[in-house]
Short mmCIF file of C-alpha atoms and ligand atoms in Angstrom, two decimals:
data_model
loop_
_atom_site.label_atom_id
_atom_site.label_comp_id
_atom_site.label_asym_id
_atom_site.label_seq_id
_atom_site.Cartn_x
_atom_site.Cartn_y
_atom_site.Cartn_z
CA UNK A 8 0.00 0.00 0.00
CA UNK A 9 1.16 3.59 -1.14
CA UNK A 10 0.68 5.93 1.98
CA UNK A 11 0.12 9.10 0.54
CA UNK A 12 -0.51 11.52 3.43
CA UNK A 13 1.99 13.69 4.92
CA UNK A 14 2.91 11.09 8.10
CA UNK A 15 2.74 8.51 9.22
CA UNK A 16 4.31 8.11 5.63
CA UNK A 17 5.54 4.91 3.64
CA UNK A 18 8.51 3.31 4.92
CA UNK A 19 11.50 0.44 3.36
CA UNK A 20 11.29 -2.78 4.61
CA UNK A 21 15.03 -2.29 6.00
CA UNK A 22 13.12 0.11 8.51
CA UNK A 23 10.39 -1.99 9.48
CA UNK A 24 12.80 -4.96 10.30
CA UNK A 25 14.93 -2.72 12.25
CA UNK A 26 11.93 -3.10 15.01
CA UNK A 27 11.30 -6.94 14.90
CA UNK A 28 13.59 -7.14 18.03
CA UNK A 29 13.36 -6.33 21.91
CA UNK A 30 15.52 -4.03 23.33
CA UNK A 31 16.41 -3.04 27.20
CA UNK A 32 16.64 0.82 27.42
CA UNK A 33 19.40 0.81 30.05
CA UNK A 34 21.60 -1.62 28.68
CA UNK A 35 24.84 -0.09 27.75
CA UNK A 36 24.93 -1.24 24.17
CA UNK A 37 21.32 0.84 23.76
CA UNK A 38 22.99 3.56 25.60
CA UNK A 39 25.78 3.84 23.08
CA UNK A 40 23.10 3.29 19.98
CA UNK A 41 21.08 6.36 21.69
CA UNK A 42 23.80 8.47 22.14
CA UNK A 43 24.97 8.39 18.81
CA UNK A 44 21.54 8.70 17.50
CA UNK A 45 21.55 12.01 19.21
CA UNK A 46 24.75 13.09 17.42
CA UNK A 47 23.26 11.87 13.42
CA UNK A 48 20.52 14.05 14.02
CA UNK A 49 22.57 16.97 15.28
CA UNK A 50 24.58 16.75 12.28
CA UNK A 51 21.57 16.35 10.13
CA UNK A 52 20.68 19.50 11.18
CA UNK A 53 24.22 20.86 11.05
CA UNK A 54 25.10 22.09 14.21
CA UNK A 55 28.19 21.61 16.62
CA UNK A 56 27.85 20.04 20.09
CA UNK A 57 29.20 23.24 21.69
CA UNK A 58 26.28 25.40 21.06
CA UNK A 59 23.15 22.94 20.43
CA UNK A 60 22.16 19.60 21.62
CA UNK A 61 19.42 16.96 20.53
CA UNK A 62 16.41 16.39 22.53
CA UNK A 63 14.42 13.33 22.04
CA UNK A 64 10.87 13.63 23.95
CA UNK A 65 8.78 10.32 23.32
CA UNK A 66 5.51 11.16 21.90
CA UNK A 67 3.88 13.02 18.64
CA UNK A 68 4.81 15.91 16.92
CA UNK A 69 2.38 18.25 19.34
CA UNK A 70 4.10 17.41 22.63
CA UNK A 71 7.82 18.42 21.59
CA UNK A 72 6.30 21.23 20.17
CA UNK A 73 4.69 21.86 23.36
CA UNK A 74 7.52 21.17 25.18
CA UNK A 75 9.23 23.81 23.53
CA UNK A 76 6.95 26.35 23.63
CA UNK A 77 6.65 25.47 27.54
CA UNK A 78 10.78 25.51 27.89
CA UNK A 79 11.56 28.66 26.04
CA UNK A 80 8.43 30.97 26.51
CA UNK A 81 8.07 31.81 30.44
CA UNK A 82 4.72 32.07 31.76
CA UNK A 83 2.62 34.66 30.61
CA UNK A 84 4.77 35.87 28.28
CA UNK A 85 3.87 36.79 24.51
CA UNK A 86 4.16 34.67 21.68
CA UNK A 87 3.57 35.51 17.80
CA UNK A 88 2.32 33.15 15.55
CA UNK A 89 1.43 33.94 11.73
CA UNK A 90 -1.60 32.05 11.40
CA UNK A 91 -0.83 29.85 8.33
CA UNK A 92 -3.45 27.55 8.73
CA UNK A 93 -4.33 24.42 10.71
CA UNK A 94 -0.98 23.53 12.35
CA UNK A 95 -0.74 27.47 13.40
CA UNK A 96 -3.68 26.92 15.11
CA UNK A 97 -2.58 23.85 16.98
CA UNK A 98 0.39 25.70 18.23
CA UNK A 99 -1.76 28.48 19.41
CA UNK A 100 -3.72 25.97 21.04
CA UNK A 101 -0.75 24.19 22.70
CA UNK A 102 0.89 27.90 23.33
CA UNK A 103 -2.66 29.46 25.18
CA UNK A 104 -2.89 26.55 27.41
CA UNK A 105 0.59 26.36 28.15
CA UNK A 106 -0.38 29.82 29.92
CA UNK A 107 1.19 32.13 27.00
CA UNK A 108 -0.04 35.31 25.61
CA UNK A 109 -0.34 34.63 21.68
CA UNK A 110 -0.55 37.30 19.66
CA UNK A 111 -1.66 36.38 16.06
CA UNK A 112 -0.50 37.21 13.03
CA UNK A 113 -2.80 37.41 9.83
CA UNK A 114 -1.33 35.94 6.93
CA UNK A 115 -2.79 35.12 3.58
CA UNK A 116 -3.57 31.54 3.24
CA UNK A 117 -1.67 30.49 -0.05
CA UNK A 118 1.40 32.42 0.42
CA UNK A 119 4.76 32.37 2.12
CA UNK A 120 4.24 34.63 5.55
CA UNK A 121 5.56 38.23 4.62
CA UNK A 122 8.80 38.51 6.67
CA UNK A 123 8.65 42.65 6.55
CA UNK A 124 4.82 41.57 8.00
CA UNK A 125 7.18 40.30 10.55
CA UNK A 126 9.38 42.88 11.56
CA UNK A 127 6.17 45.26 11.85
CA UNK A 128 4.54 43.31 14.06
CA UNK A 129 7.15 42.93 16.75
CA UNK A 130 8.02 46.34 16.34
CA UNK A 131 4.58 47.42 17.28
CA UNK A 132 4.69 45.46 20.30
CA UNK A 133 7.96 45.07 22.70
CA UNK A 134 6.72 43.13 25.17
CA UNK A 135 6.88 40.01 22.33
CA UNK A 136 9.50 38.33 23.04
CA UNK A 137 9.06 34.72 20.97
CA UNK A 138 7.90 33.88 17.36
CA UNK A 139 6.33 30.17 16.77
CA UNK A 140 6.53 29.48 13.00
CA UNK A 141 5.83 26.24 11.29
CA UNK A 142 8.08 26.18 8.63
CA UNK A 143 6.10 23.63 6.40
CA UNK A 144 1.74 24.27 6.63
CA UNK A 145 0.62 20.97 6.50
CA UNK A 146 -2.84 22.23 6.14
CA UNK A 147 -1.94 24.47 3.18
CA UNK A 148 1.09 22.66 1.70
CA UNK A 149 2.46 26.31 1.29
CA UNK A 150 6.20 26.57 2.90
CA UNK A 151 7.48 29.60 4.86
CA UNK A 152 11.09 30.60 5.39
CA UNK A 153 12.35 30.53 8.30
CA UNK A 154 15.43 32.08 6.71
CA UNK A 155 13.67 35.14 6.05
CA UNK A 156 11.70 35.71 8.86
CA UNK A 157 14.25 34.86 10.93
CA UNK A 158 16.60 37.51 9.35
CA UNK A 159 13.78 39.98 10.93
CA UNK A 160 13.42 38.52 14.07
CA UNK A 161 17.05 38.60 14.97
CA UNK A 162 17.25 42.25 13.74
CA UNK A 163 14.53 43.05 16.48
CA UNK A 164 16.49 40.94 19.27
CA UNK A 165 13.41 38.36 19.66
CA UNK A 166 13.81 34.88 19.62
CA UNK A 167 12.25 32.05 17.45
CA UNK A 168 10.80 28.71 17.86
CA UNK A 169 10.73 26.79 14.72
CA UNK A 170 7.78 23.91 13.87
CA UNK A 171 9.75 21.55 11.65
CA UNK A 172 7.55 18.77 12.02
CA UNK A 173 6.74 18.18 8.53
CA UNK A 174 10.18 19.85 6.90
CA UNK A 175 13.08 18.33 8.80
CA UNK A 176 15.31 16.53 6.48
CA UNK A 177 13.86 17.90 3.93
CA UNK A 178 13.46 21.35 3.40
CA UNK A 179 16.58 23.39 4.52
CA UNK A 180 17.39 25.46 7.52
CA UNK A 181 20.62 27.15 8.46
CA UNK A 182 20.64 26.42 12.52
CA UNK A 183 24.38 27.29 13.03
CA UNK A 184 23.68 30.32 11.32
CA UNK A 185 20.35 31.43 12.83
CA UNK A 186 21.26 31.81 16.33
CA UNK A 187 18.12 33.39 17.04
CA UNK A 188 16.35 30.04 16.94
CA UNK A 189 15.96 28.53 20.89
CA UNK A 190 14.55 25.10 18.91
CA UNK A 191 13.59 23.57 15.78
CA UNK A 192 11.24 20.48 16.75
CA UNK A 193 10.38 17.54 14.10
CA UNK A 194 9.38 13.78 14.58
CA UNK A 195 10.81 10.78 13.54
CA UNK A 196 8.25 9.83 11.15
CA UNK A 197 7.66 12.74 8.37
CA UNK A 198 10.04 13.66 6.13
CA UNK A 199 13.00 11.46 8.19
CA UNK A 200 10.71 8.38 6.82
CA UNK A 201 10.73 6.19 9.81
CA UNK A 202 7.55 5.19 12.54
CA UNK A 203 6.03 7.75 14.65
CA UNK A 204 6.28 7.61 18.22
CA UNK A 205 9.56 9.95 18.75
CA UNK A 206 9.55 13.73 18.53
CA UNK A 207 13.02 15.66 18.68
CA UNK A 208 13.85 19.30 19.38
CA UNK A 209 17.48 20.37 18.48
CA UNK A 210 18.08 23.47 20.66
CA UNK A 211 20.92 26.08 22.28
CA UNK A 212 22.53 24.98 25.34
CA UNK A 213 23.03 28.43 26.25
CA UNK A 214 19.12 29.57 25.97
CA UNK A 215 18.36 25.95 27.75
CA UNK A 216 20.22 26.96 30.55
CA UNK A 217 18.75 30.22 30.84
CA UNK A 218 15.52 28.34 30.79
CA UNK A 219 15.59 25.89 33.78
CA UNK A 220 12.58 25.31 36.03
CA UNK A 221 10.41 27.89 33.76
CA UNK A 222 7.73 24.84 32.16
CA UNK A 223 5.55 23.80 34.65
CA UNK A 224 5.46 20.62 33.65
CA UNK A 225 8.04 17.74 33.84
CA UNK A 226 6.99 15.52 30.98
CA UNK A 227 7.30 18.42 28.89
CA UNK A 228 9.98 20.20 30.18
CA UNK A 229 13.22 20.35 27.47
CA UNK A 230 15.87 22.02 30.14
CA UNK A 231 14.75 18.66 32.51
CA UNK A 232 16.26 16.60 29.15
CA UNK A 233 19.14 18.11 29.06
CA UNK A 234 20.25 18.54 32.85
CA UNK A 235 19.18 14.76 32.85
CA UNK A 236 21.43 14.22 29.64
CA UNK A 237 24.31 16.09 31.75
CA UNK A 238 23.66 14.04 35.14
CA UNK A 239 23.25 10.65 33.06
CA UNK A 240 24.81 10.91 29.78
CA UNK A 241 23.07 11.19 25.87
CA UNK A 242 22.05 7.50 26.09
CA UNK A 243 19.89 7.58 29.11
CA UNK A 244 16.33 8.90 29.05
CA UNK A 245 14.16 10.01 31.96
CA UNK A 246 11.31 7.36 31.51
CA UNK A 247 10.42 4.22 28.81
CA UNK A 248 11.74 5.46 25.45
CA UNK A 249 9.78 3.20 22.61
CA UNK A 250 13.41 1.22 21.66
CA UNK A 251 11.89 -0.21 18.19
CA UNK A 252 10.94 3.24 17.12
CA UNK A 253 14.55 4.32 17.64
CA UNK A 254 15.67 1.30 16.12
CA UNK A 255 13.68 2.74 13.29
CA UNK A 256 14.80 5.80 13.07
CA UNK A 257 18.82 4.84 12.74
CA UNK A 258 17.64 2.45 10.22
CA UNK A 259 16.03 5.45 7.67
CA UNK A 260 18.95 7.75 8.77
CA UNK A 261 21.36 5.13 7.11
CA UNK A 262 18.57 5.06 3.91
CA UNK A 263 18.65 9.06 4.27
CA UNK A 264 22.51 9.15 3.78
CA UNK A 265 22.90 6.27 1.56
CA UNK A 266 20.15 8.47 -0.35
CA UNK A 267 22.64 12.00 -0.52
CA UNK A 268 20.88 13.54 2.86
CA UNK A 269 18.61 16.79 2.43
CA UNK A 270 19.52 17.99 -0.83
CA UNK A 271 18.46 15.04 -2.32
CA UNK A 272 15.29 13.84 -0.04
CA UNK A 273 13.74 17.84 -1.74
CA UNK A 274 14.91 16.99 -4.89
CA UNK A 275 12.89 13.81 -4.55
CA UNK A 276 10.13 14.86 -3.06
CA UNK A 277 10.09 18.36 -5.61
CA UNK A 278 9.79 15.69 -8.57
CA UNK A 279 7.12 13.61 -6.57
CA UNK A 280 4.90 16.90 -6.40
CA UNK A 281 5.47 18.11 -9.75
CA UNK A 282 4.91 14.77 -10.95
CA UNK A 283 1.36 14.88 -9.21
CA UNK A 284 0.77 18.55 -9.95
CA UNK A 285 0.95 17.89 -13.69
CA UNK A 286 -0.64 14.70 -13.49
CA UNK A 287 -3.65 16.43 -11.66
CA UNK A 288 -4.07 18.93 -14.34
CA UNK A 289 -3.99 16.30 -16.98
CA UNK A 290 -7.08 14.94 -15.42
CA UNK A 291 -8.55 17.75 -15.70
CA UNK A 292 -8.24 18.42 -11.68
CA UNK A 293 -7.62 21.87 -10.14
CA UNK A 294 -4.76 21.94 -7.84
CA UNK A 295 -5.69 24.82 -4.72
CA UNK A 296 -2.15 26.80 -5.14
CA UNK A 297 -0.59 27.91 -7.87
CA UNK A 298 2.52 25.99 -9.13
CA UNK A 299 4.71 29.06 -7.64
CA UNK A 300 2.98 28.71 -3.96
CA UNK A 301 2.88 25.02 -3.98
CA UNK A 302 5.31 23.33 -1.58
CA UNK A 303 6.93 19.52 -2.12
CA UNK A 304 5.55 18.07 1.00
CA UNK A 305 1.08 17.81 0.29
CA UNK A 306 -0.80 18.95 -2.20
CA UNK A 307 -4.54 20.23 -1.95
CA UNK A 308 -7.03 19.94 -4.70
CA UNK A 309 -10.30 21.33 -5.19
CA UNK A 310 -13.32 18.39 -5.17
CA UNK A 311 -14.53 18.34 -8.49
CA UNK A 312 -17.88 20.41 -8.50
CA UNK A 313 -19.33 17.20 -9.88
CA UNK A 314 -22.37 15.78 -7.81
CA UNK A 315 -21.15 12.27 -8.10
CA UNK A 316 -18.12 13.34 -5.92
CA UNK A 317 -17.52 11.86 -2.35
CA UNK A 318 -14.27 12.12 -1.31
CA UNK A 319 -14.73 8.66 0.65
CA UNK A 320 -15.89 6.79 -2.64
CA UNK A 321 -12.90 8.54 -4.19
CA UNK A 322 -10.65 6.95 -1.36
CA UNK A 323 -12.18 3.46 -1.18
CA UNK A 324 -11.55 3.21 -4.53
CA UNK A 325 -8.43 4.00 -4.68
CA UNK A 326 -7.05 1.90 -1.80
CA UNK A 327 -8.88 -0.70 -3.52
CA UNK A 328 -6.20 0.32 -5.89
CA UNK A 329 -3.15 -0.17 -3.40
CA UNK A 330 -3.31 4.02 -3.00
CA UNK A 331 -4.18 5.61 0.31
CA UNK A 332 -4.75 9.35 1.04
CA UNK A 333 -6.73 11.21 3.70
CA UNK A 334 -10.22 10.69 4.18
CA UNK A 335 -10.34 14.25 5.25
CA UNK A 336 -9.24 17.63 4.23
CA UNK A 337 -7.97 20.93 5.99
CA UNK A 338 -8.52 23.51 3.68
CA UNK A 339 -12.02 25.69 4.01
CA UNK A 340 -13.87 24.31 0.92
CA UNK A 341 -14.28 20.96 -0.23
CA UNK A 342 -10.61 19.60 -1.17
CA UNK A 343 -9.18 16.29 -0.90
CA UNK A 344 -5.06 16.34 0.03
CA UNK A 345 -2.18 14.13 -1.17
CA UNK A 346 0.99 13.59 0.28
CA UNK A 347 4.66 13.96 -1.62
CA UNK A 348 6.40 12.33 1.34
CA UNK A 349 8.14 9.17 2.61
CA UNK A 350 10.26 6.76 0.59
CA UNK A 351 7.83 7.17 -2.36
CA UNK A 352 9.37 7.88 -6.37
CA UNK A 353 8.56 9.58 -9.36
CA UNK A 354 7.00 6.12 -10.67
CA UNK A 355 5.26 5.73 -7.67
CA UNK A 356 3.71 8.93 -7.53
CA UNK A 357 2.98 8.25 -11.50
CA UNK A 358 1.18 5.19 -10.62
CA UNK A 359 -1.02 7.09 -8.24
CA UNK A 360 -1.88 9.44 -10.67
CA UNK A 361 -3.23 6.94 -12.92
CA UNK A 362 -5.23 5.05 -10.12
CA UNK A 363 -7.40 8.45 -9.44
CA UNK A 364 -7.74 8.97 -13.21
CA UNK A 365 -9.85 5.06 -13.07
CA UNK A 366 -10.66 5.99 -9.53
CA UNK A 367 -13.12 9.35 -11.58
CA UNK A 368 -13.98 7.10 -14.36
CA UNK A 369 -15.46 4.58 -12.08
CA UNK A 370 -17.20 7.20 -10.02
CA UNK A 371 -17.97 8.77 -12.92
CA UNK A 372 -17.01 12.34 -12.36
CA UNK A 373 -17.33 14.41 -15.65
CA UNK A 374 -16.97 18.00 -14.38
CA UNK A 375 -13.25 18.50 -12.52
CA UNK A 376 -12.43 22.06 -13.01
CA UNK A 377 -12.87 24.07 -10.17
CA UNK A 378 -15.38 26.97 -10.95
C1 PLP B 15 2.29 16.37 11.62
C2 PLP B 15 2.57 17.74 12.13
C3 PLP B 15 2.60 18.07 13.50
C4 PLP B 15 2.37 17.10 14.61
O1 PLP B 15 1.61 16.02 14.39
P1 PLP B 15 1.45 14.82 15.43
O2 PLP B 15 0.21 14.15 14.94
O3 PLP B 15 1.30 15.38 16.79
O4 PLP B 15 2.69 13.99 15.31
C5 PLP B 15 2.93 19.35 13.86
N1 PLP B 15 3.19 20.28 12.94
C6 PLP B 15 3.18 20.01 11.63
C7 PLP B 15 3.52 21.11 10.67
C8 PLP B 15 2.87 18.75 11.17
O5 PLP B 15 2.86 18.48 9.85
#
């Protein structure tokens, strides 16, 4: 089966095997595996161990993201978040009831957030001291740069917490450069292609130490991580760490190098999208962004305005076919959303392409265009 959402996403049978095995957390061999776990990832995301560390939380993609709101933001405190769509709003969910102040930045749907609508914003207001940006809009599929808008944040002395979940190890970001970052957080299961159940934050050791005792929480508390890391070494986690889901994850980081790392996992995943973008428009399908807007990791379309269309017809069908995609959709008006992700291909995504073309036959959808 073709999993064709943005995560959990389609994985190689090298990392499903790398689970069929038990595994003691606190024996030393683990330990050592752990550890240098830790240090792939750190140099995935191209940082030295003097000013950043890794942080593996166990969990989803919403409680490291949490945990770093909670860790960096103190109490109270203001928080901006350019409301890009659906996974803005579950960090200002997650950022409100972590007790924070957000302040909320209007953005236009189906573009990249304006950095200069950045800089005015914190400029109008002192007292905001963080910025929460999701780098990759899951709900939109449009991609924001954290490049950019962090060029304006550290102008204005703020600091910026980046939502990676659905861009890490695939879509670029200068950490060693961007010092005004506290955190990037991602999971082990999006665009790193392995099983969910981990969530990682790569963060500064100097803005962790300045952070200590500030969550008010311990399960979600990052500086707790890494004074435990300190106290216990980078093999040893606080509680139960799922072991096959690490196992996992060392497995696709070997696939992810063999592969030519992050430059090549975009190029992939650019030709998967374009691949699907043109096929779409073949069928006579209206993709919701224009080609310029469109990012590589999921792609909206617009239900056809036919009144034979039901989006869970459309995906019955199609599984029947050995192709699964979301049952659901994020955007305001009818859509139905495909992912680009995971350790899919260009002939993969061409096969898909041609199972929704039978997949409208058989329902029998004449009209496609969007009015
Ligand atoms: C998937 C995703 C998350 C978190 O999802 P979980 O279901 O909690 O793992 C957060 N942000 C973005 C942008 C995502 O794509």
């Amino acid at each position: 089966m073709l999993l064709l959402i943005p995560g959990p996403v389609t994985t190689r049978p090298a990392v499903q095997m790398a689970m069929a095995h038990d595994f003691a957390p606190w024996d030393n061999a683990f330990r050592d595996f752990c550890a240098q776990l830790r240090a792939r990832l750190l140099a995935i995301a191209g940082v030295s161990a003097e000013t950043h560390v890794t942080l593996p939380l166990q969990g989803c993609g919403h409680f490291i993201t949490e945990a770093a709101i909670r860790t960096f933001v103190p109490l109270g405190h203001k928080i901006l978040i350019p409301q890009t769509g659906p996974y803005a709003d579950r960090m200002t969910r997650l950022a409100r009831e972590a007790g924070c102040v957000v302040v909320p930045l209007s953005v236009l749907p189906d573009r990249p957030t304006n950095p200069a609508a950045v800089a005015a914003a914190l400029a109008a207001d002192h007292q905001i001291g963080h910025v929460g940006l999701v780098q990759s809009e899951t709900g939109s599929g449009v991609v924001h740069d954290p490049g950019a808008i962090g060029a304006v944040i550290r102008a204005a002395g703020r600091r910026l917490i980046v939502d990676a979940v659905s861009a890490f190890g695939a879509l670029p970001l200068d950490l060693a450069y961007q010092n005004e970052i506290d955190a990037v957080v991602f999971t082990s299961n999006k665009c790193l292609e392995a099983m969910p159940g981990m969530g990682f934050a790569i963060a500064r050791i100097d803005r962790l130490e300045a952070s200590a005792g500030q969550a008010g929480s311990w399960s979600f508390d990052l500086a707790d991580i890494y004074a435990h890391t300190l106290k216990s070494g980078p093999g040893s986690f606080r509680f139960t760490p799922p072991a096959q889901v690490l196992a996992a994850l060392d497995a696709a980081l070997d696939l992810f190098d063999a592969e030519g790392g992050q430059p090549a996992r975009l190029a992939r995943y650019q030709t998967n999208a374009r691949t699907l973008y043109d096929g779409l428009l073949a069928l006579g399908l209206t993709p919701c962004l224009p080609p310029d807007a469109q990012g590589p990791i999921v792609m909206n379309i617009h239900a056809p305005p036919d009144p034979a269309w039901s989006l869970q017809k459309f995906v019955d069908v199609l599984k029947a076919r050995g192709v699964l995609i979301s049952n659901f959709y994020n955007t305001p008006y009818p859509s139905f959303r495909v992912g680009c992700i995971g350790a899919i291909t260009q002939a993969d995504m061409r096969f898909a392409v041609y199972a929704m073309g039978q997949a409208l036959d058989r329902l029998g959808i004449v009209q496609r265009k969007a009015a």
